[in-house]
Coordinates of C-alpha atoms (C1' of nucleotides) in Angstrom, one line a residue:
Chain C
X1 CA 0.0 0.0 0.0
X2 CA 2.8 2.4 0.7
X3 CA 3.7 2.7 -3.0
X4 CA 0.1 3.2 -4.0
X5 CA -0.8 5.7 -1.4
X6 CA 1.0 8.7 -2.9
X7 CA -0.6 8.0 -6.3
X8 CA -4.1 7.8 -4.8
X9 CA -3.4 11.0 -2.9
X10 CA -2.3 12.7 -6.1
X11 CA -5.6 11.9 -7.8
X12 CA -7.9 12.5 -5.0
X13 CA -6.2 15.1 -2.9
X14 CA -9.0 15.5 -0.5
X15 CA -8.4 12.0 0.8
X16 CA -6.3 11.9 4.0
X17 CA -4.1 9.0 5.0
X18 CA -6.8 7.7 7.3
X19 CA -9.4 7.8 4.6
X20 CA -7.2 5.8 2.3
X21 CA -6.5 3.4 5.0
X22 CA -10.2 2.9 5.6
X23 CA -10.6 2.5 1.8
X24 CA -8.0 -0.2 1.7
X25 CA -9.5 -2.0 4.7
X26 CA -12.7 -2.6 2.8
X27 CA -11.0 -3.4 -0.4
X28 CA -8.9 -6.1 -1.9
X29 CA -5.6 -5.3 -3.5
X30 CA -5.1 -7.8 -6.3
X31 CA -2.3 -8.2 -8.7
X32 CA -3.4 -9.8 -12.0
X33 CA -1.7 -11.1 -15.2
X34 CA -2.6 -10.1 -18.7
X35 CA -5.6 -12.3 -19.6
X36 CA -6.9 -12.7 -16.0
X37 CA -10.6 -12.0 -15.6
X38 CA -11.8 -9.8 -12.8
X39 CA -15.5 -10.0 -13.5
X40 CA -17.3 -12.5 -15.7
X41 CA -20.5 -11.8 -17.6
X42 CA -23.5 -13.3 -15.8
X43 CA -21.9 -13.1 -12.3
X44 CA -23.3 -10.7 -9.7
X45 CA -20.4 -8.6 -8.6
X46 CA -21.0 -5.1 -7.5
X47 CA -17.4 -4.3 -6.8
X48 CA -15.7 -1.2 -8.3
X49 CA -12.3 -1.9 -9.8
X50 CA -9.9 0.9 -9.5
X51 CA -6.8 0.6 -11.6
X52 CA -3.7 1.5 -9.7
X53 CA -1.4 0.3 -12.5
X54 CA -1.9 -1.6 -15.7
X55 CA -4.8 -1.8 -18.1
X56 CA -8.3 -3.3 -18.1
X57 CA -10.8 -3.8 -20.8
X58 CA -14.6 -4.3 -20.3
X59 CA -16.4 -6.1 -23.1
X60 CA -19.8 -7.6 -24.0
X61 CA -20.7 -10.2 -26.5
X62 CA -23.1 -9.2 -29.2
X63 CA -25.7 -11.4 -31.0
X64 CA -23.2 -12.5 -33.6
X65 CA -20.9 -13.8 -30.8
X66 CA -18.3 -11.1 -31.3
X67 CA -16.6 -9.4 -28.4
X68 CA -17.3 -5.6 -28.2
X69 CA -14.9 -3.6 -26.1
X70 CA -17.0 -1.0 -24.3
X71 CA -14.4 0.5 -21.9
X72 CA -10.7 0.7 -21.6
X73 CA -9.5 1.6 -18.1
X74 CA -6.0 2.8 -17.5
X75 CA -4.4 4.1 -14.3
X76 CA -6.8 5.8 -11.9
X77 CA -9.8 4.8 -14.0
X78 CA -12.5 2.5 -12.8
X79 CA -14.3 -0.5 -14.2
X80 CA -17.6 -2.0 -12.9
X81 CA -20.8 -3.5 -14.0
X82 CA -23.6 -0.9 -13.6
X83 CA -26.1 -3.7 -13.6
X84 CA -24.5 -5.4 -10.7
X85 CA -23.5 -2.2 -8.9
X86 CA -26.9 -0.6 -9.0
X87 CA -29.3 -3.5 -9.2
X88 CA -27.3 -6.5 -7.9
X89 CA -28.2 -8.2 -11.2
X90 CA -25.9 -10.5 -13.3
X91 CA -23.2 -8.5 -15.0
X92 CA -23.6 -7.6 -18.7
X93 CA -19.9 -7.2 -19.1
X94 CA -16.7 -9.1 -18.6
X95 CA -13.7 -7.2 -17.2
X96 CA -10.3 -8.6 -18.2
X97 CA -6.7 -7.4 -17.6
X98 CA -4.8 -6.7 -20.8
X99 CA -1.6 -5.9 -19.0
X100 CA -0.1 -7.1 -15.7
X101 CA -2.1 -4.9 -13.4
X102 CA -2.6 -3.9 -9.8
X103 CA -6.3 -3.4 -9.0
X104 CA -8.0 -2.1 -5.9
X105 CA -11.2 -4.0 -5.7
X106 CA -13.7 -1.9 -3.6
X107 CA -16.5 -3.8 -2.0
X108 CA -19.5 -1.7 -2.8
X109 CA -21.6 -2.8 0.2
X110 CA -18.8 -2.1 2.7
X111 CA -18.2 1.2 0.8
X112 CA -21.8 2.3 1.2
X113 CA -21.5 1.6 4.9
X114 CA -18.2 3.5 5.1
X115 CA -19.5 6.7 3.5
X116 CA -22.2 7.1 6.1
X117 CA -19.5 8.0 8.7
X118 CA -16.7 9.3 6.4
X119 CA -17.3 12.5 4.5
X120 CA -14.3 12.3 2.3
X121 CA -15.2 8.9 1.1
X122 CA -18.7 10.2 0.5
X123 CA -17.1 12.9 -1.6
X124 CA -15.2 10.2 -3.5
X125 CA -18.4 8.5 -4.3
X126 CA -20.1 11.6 -5.5
X127 CA -17.1 12.4 -7.7
X128 CA -17.1 8.9 -9.0
X129 CA -20.7 9.1 -10.0
X130 CA -20.2 12.4 -11.5
X131 CA -17.1 11.4 -13.5
X132 CA -18.9 8.2 -14.7
X133 CA -21.7 10.4 -15.9
X134 CA -19.3 12.7 -17.7
X135 CA -17.5 9.8 -19.3
X136 CA -20.6 8.1 -20.5
X137 CA -21.9 11.3 -22.0
X138 CA -18.6 12.1 -23.6
X139 CA -18.4 8.6 -25.1
X140 CA -22.0 8.8 -26.3
X141 CA -21.1 12.1 -27.9
X142 CA -18.1 10.6 -29.7
X143 CA -20.0 7.6 -30.9
X144 CA -22.9 9.7 -32.3
X145 CA -21.4 12.8 -33.8
X146 CA -17.9 11.7 -34.9
X147 CA -17.0 9.5 -37.8
X148 CA -14.7 6.5 -37.1
X149 CA -11.7 8.4 -38.3
X150 CA -12.5 11.4 -36.1
X151 CA -13.0 9.1 -33.2
X152 CA -9.6 7.5 -33.7
X153 CA -7.9 10.9 -33.9
X154 CA -9.7 12.1 -30.8
X155 CA -8.7 8.9 -28.9
X156 CA -5.1 9.2 -30.1
X157 CA -4.9 12.8 -29.0
X158 CA -6.4 12.2 -25.6
X159 CA -4.6 9.0 -24.9
X160 CA -1.4 8.9 -26.9
X161 CA 0.0 6.2 -24.6
X162 CA -2.9 3.9 -25.1
X163 CA -2.3 3.7 -28.9
X164 CA 0.8 1.8 -28.1
X165 CA -0.6 -0.2 -25.2
X166 CA -4.0 -1.3 -26.4
X167 CA -4.0 -4.2 -28.9
X168 CA -5.5 -2.9 -32.1
X169 CA -8.3 -5.5 -32.1
X170 CA -9.6 -4.1 -28.8
X171 CA -9.2 -0.5 -29.9
X172 CA -11.0 -1.2 -33.1
X173 CA -14.1 -2.6 -31.4
X174 CA -13.9 0.2 -28.9
X175 CA -14.1 2.7 -31.7
X176 CA -16.9 0.8 -33.4
X177 CA -15.0 -0.6 -36.4
X178 CA -13.3 -3.7 -37.6
X179 CA -9.6 -4.3 -37.3
X180 CA -9.4 -4.0 -41.1
X181 CA -11.1 -0.7 -41.0
X182 CA -8.9 0.6 -38.3
X183 CA -5.9 -0.4 -40.3
X184 CA -7.2 1.5 -43.3
X185 CA -7.9 4.6 -41.1
X186 CA -4.3 4.5 -39.8
X187 CA -2.8 4.2 -43.3
X188 CA -5.0 6.9 -44.6
X189 CA -3.8 9.2 -41.8
X190 CA -0.2 8.2 -42.2
X191 CA -0.3 9.2 -45.9
X192 CA -1.8 12.6 -45.5
X193 CA -2.2 14.6 -42.3
Chain U
X1 CA -50.4 23.0 -11.4
X2 CA -53.4 21.1 -10.2
X3 CA -53.6 18.9 -13.3
X4 CA -49.9 18.1 -13.3
X5 CA -49.6 17.4 -9.6
X6 CA -51.3 13.9 -9.8
X7 CA -49.0 12.9 -12.6
X8 CA -45.9 14.0 -10.8
X9 CA -47.1 12.1 -7.7
X10 CA -47.6 9.0 -9.8
X11 CA -44.1 9.0 -11.0
X12 CA -42.4 10.1 -7.9
X13 CA -44.6 8.7 -5.1
X14 CA -42.3 9.7 -2.4
X15 CA -42.9 13.4 -3.1
X16 CA -45.6 14.9 -0.9
X17 CA -47.8 17.8 -1.9
X18 CA -45.5 20.3 0.0
X19 CA -42.4 18.9 -1.9
X20 CA -44.1 19.4 -5.2
X21 CA -45.2 22.9 -4.2
X22 CA -41.6 23.7 -3.3
X23 CA -40.4 22.2 -6.6
X24 CA -42.9 24.4 -8.5
X25 CA -41.9 27.5 -6.6
X26 CA -38.4 27.2 -7.8
X27 CA -39.4 26.2 -11.4
X28 CA -41.1 27.7 -14.3
X29 CA -44.0 26.0 -16.0
X30 CA -43.8 26.8 -19.6
X31 CA -46.1 25.8 -22.5
X32 CA -44.4 25.6 -25.8
X33 CA -45.3 25.0 -29.4
X34 CA -43.8 22.5 -31.8
X35 CA -40.5 24.0 -33.0
X36 CA -39.9 26.2 -30.0
X37 CA -36.4 26.0 -28.6
X38 CA -35.9 25.7 -24.8
X39 CA -32.1 25.7 -24.8
X40 CA -29.8 26.7 -27.6
X41 CA -26.3 25.4 -28.3
X42 CA -23.7 27.8 -26.9
X43 CA -26.0 29.2 -24.2
X44 CA -25.2 28.5 -20.6
X45 CA -28.3 27.1 -19.1
X46 CA -28.1 24.6 -16.2
X47 CA -31.9 24.1 -16.0
X48 CA -33.4 20.7 -16.0
X49 CA -36.4 20.3 -18.3
X50 CA -39.0 17.9 -17.0
X51 CA -41.5 17.0 -19.7
X52 CA -45.0 17.0 -18.2
X53 CA -46.7 16.5 -21.6
X54 CA -45.5 16.6 -25.1
X55 CA -42.2 15.7 -26.7
X56 CA -38.7 17.2 -26.8
X57 CA -35.6 16.4 -28.8
X58 CA -32.1 17.3 -28.0
X59 CA -29.6 17.5 -30.8
X60 CA -26.1 18.5 -31.7
X61 CA -24.6 19.6 -35.0
X62 CA -21.7 17.5 -36.3
X63 CA -18.7 18.6 -38.4
X64 CA -20.7 18.2 -41.6
X65 CA -23.4 20.5 -40.4
X66 CA -26.0 17.8 -39.9
X67 CA -28.2 17.7 -36.9
X68 CA -27.8 14.6 -34.8
X69 CA -30.6 13.8 -32.4
X70 CA -29.1 12.5 -29.1
X71 CA -32.1 12.3 -26.9
X72 CA -35.9 12.0 -27.3
X73 CA -37.7 13.0 -24.1
X74 CA -41.4 12.1 -23.6
X75 CA -43.7 12.5 -20.6
X76 CA -41.8 12.3 -17.3
X77 CA -38.5 12.2 -18.9
X78 CA -35.9 15.0 -18.6
X79 CA -33.7 17.0 -20.9
X80 CA -30.7 19.1 -19.9
X81 CA -27.2 20.0 -21.0
X82 CA -24.7 18.1 -18.9
X83 CA -22.0 20.7 -19.8
X84 CA -24.1 23.5 -18.5
X85 CA -25.6 21.6 -15.6
X86 CA -22.3 20.3 -14.2
X87 CA -19.8 22.9 -15.3
X88 CA -21.8 26.0 -16.1
X89 CA -20.3 25.9 -19.6
X90 CA -22.0 26.6 -22.9
X91 CA -24.4 23.9 -23.9
X92 CA -23.3 21.4 -26.5
X93 CA -26.9 20.6 -27.3
X94 CA -30.1 22.3 -28.5
X95 CA -33.4 21.3 -26.9
X96 CA -36.4 21.8 -29.1
X97 CA -40.1 20.8 -28.7
X98 CA -41.4 18.6 -31.4
X99 CA -45.0 18.6 -30.1
X100 CA -47.0 21.2 -28.2
X101 CA -45.6 20.5 -24.7
X102 CA -45.8 21.5 -21.1
X103 CA -42.4 21.7 -19.5
X104 CA -41.4 22.2 -15.9
X105 CA -38.1 24.1 -16.1
X106 CA -36.3 23.5 -12.8
X107 CA -33.6 26.0 -11.9
X108 CA -30.7 24.0 -10.8
X109 CA -29.2 26.6 -8.5
X110 CA -32.4 27.0 -6.6
X111 CA -32.8 23.2 -6.6
X112 CA -29.4 22.7 -5.1
X113 CA -30.4 25.1 -2.3
X114 CA -33.7 23.3 -1.8
X115 CA -32.3 19.9 -1.4
X116 CA -30.2 21.0 1.6
X117 CA -33.3 21.3 3.7
X118 CA -35.7 18.9 1.8
X119 CA -34.9 15.2 2.0
X120 CA -37.5 14.2 -0.6
X121 CA -36.1 16.6 -3.2
X122 CA -32.7 15.3 -2.3
X123 CA -34.0 11.8 -3.1
X124 CA -35.4 13.1 -6.3
X125 CA -32.0 14.4 -7.3
X126 CA -30.3 11.2 -6.4
X127 CA -32.9 9.2 -8.4
X128 CA -32.4 11.6 -11.3
X129 CA -28.7 11.1 -11.4
X130 CA -29.1 7.4 -11.1
X131 CA -31.6 7.2 -13.9
X132 CA -29.5 9.5 -16.1
X133 CA -26.6 7.1 -15.5
X134 CA -28.7 4.0 -16.4
X135 CA -30.1 5.7 -19.5
X136 CA -26.7 6.7 -20.7
X137 CA -25.3 3.3 -20.2
X138 CA -28.3 1.6 -21.8
X139 CA -28.0 3.9 -24.8
X140 CA -24.2 3.3 -25.1
X141 CA -25.0 -0.4 -25.0
X142 CA -27.6 -0.1 -27.8
X143 CA -25.3 1.9 -29.9
X144 CA -22.3 -0.4 -29.5
X145 CA -23.6 -3.9 -29.5
X146 CA -26.8 -3.7 -31.6
X147 CA -27.1 -3.3 -35.4
X148 CA -29.2 -0.4 -36.7
X149 CA -32.1 -2.9 -37.4
X150 CA -31.8 -4.3 -33.9
X151 CA -31.8 -0.8 -32.5
X152 CA -35.0 0.1 -34.4
X153 CA -36.8 -3.1 -33.1
X154 CA -35.7 -2.4 -29.6
X155 CA -36.8 1.2 -29.8
X156 CA -40.2 0.2 -31.3
X157 CA -40.8 -2.4 -28.6
X158 CA -39.9 -0.1 -25.8
X159 CA -41.6 3.0 -27.1
X160 CA -44.4 1.9 -29.5
X161 CA -46.1 5.2 -29.1
X162 CA -43.0 7.2 -30.2
X163 CA -42.8 5.4 -33.5
X164 CA -46.0 7.3 -34.4
X165 CA -45.1 10.5 -32.7
X166 CA -41.4 11.1 -33.6
X167 CA -40.8 12.3 -37.2
X168 CA -38.7 9.7 -39.0
X169 CA -35.9 12.0 -39.7
X170 CA -35.3 12.6 -36.0
X171 CA -35.7 8.9 -35.2
X172 CA -33.3 8.0 -37.9
X173 CA -30.5 10.2 -36.6
X174 CA -31.3 9.1 -33.0
X175 CA -30.7 5.5 -34.2
X176 CA -27.6 6.5 -36.1
X177 CA -28.7 6.0 -39.6
X178 CA -30.0 8.1 -42.5
X179 CA -33.7 8.5 -43.2
X180 CA -33.3 6.4 -46.3
X181 CA -31.7 3.6 -44.3
X182 CA -34.5 3.7 -41.8
X183 CA -37.1 3.5 -44.5
X184 CA -35.3 0.4 -45.8
X185 CA -35.2 -1.1 -42.4
X186 CA -38.9 -0.6 -42.0
X187 CA -39.8 -2.1 -45.3
X188 CA -37.5 -5.1 -44.7
X189 CA -39.3 -5.7 -41.4
X190 CA -42.7 -5.2 -42.9
X191 CA -42.0 -7.9 -45.5
X192 CA -40.8 -10.5 -43.1
X193 CA -41.2 -10.6 -39.4
Chain Y
dG1 C1' 18.5 -17.9 -32.8
dG2 C1' 14.9 -20.3 -35.0
dC3 C1' 10.3 -21.7 -34.9
dA4 C1' 5.5 -21.5 -33.7
dT5 C1' 1.6 -18.6 -32.7
dG6 C1' -1.1 -14.8 -33.1
dA7 C1' -1.7 -10.0 -34.5
dA8 C1' -1.6 -6.4 -38.0
dA9 C1' -1.4 -4.9 -42.8
dT10 C1' -2.8 -5.6 -47.5
dA11 C1' -5.6 -7.2 -51.4
dA12 C1' -9.8 -8.7 -53.7
dC13 C1' -14.4 -9.3 -53.4
dA14 C1' -19.2 -8.9 -51.4
dA15 C1' -22.5 -6.5 -48.8
dA16 C1' -24.2 -2.6 -46.6
dA17 C1' -24.9 2.1 -46.2
dG18 C1' -24.7 6.8 -48.0
dA19 C1' -26.0 10.3 -51.7
dT20 C1' -28.9 12.0 -55.0
dA21 C1' -33.0 12.4 -57.4
dA22 C1' -37.7 11.3 -58.5
dT23 C1' -42.1 10.0 -56.8
dT24 C1' -45.6 9.6 -53.5
dA25 C1' -47.6 10.8 -49.1
dA26 C1' -48.6 13.9 -45.5
dT27 C1' -49.0 18.4 -43.3
dG28 C1' -50.1 23.1 -42.6
dG29 C1' -52.0 27.5 -43.8
dT30 C1' -55.3 30.3 -46.1
Chain K
dA1 C1' -61.0 22.1 -50.0
dC2 C1' -56.9 23.5 -52.3
dC3 C1' -52.4 24.5 -52.8
dA4 C1' -47.6 24.9 -51.2
dT5 C1' -44.2 22.8 -48.4
dT6 C1' -42.1 19.3 -46.2
dA7 C1' -41.4 14.5 -45.1
dA8 C1' -41.2 9.7 -46.5
dT9 C1' -40.5 6.1 -49.8
dT10 C1' -38.5 4.1 -53.7
dA11 C1' -35.0 3.6 -57.3
dT12 C1' -30.3 4.1 -59.0
dC13 C1' -25.7 4.8 -58.4
dT14 C1' -21.5 5.6 -55.6
dT15 C1' -18.8 5.1 -51.7
dT16 C1' -17.7 2.9 -47.6
dT17 C1' -17.4 -0.8 -44.8
dG18 C1' -17.3 -5.6 -43.9
dT19 C1' -15.6 -10.4 -45.1
dT20 C1' -12.3 -13.5 -46.3
dA21 C1' -7.9 -14.9 -47.5
dT22 C1' -3.0 -14.0 -47.9
dT23 C1' 1.2 -12.0 -46.5
dT24 C1' 4.0 -9.6 -43.4
dC25 C1' 5.2 -8.6 -38.8
dA26 C1' 5.8 -9.2 -33.9
dT27 C1' 6.1 -12.1 -29.7
dG28 C1' 7.0 -15.6 -26.8
dC29 C1' 9.0 -20.1 -26.1
dC30 C1' 12.1 -23.9 -26.4

DNA sequence: GGCATGAAATAACAAAAGATAATTAATGGT
DNA sequence: ACCATTAATTATCTTTTGTTATTTCATGCC
């Protein structure tokens, strides 16, 4: 925990050492390998997964049996099943590590208890909901008003590191295109602009 | 207000008459015509628009100058600019009535004040955030894992009334296709299944 | 280091969606 | 009720995207 504490403090400066200790006491710190699954579709798991290091992808399987990546979570980002988190229903998504990662798995029941008596954790929750809302809206915006090529450029500009780190097949499905299409987009951009 | 009170009570049963009266006192009840604009892109307007009757559409304009409908709000649904609501920044969307409508325009500043002392309105806000989150996630899901035809069928099954009420051009852009494509989808479905 | 495995790029073809235009249907205003 | 305007459908053509297969490239493993 001593390595991760400064990082958490950087990102959530209002959290004091005692808050973070409380957070860790109701959470599990898990180190996972690339390919390990943290949450499986169909399971009821209302945990929130906070990425301390590494990379997660969340995906669903569509009616043709293809995996669709719906979220890519890097350091300080979260991953969770909204279905499970809000309704205790089977998860619609699978969460899988695509890098060796260190994940803080926050038990939502214990967390809900904790925020009753801890204002800073309550603030963390409020911020979390808010940022989830903003992310979802932003992503909706990208998917509805931008073309695949515009989406790729936007993603590249916002997350230059991820272009290298995320395997193309996952990025393609995240951007809503096939791997072949993404290849074409990249070569088009490389040629001109 | 006396006609609208029962409807609000139906949808938010935890609200008492006094809560609803407080809500109305910090809101404006506006009757609008089809085509009237409630919020214009670029304006800072953090109000939440609750549809008491009628139909609103929220749209953005993409880089080709085309209007993209991002939300269709019928009775008891809301419309707001997240940008303005959360950050007091210029709105990214325009909200327009597409039926003669009665809209409760809730002033978010006054509302934030009110929830400090009124638990039921606080619950209303929490529910509102929650349902916004669910809606956004659901819509993301639809747009990423379903084909246009599957999206149309889903929309039709969930909102059979809206198929009649929403002009096709708005529905098409909401589903992420052109009007011509939507026509084709409809005729395909009409022929077989 | 070479070999096996899987991912990415490329090519050729098929299918789907977009663009445009013409026709039909619906709507609103006088 | 009629006309003007706009929306929806249909047809044709073009462009884009997906599909499949092949080649090139990268990675991990022995």
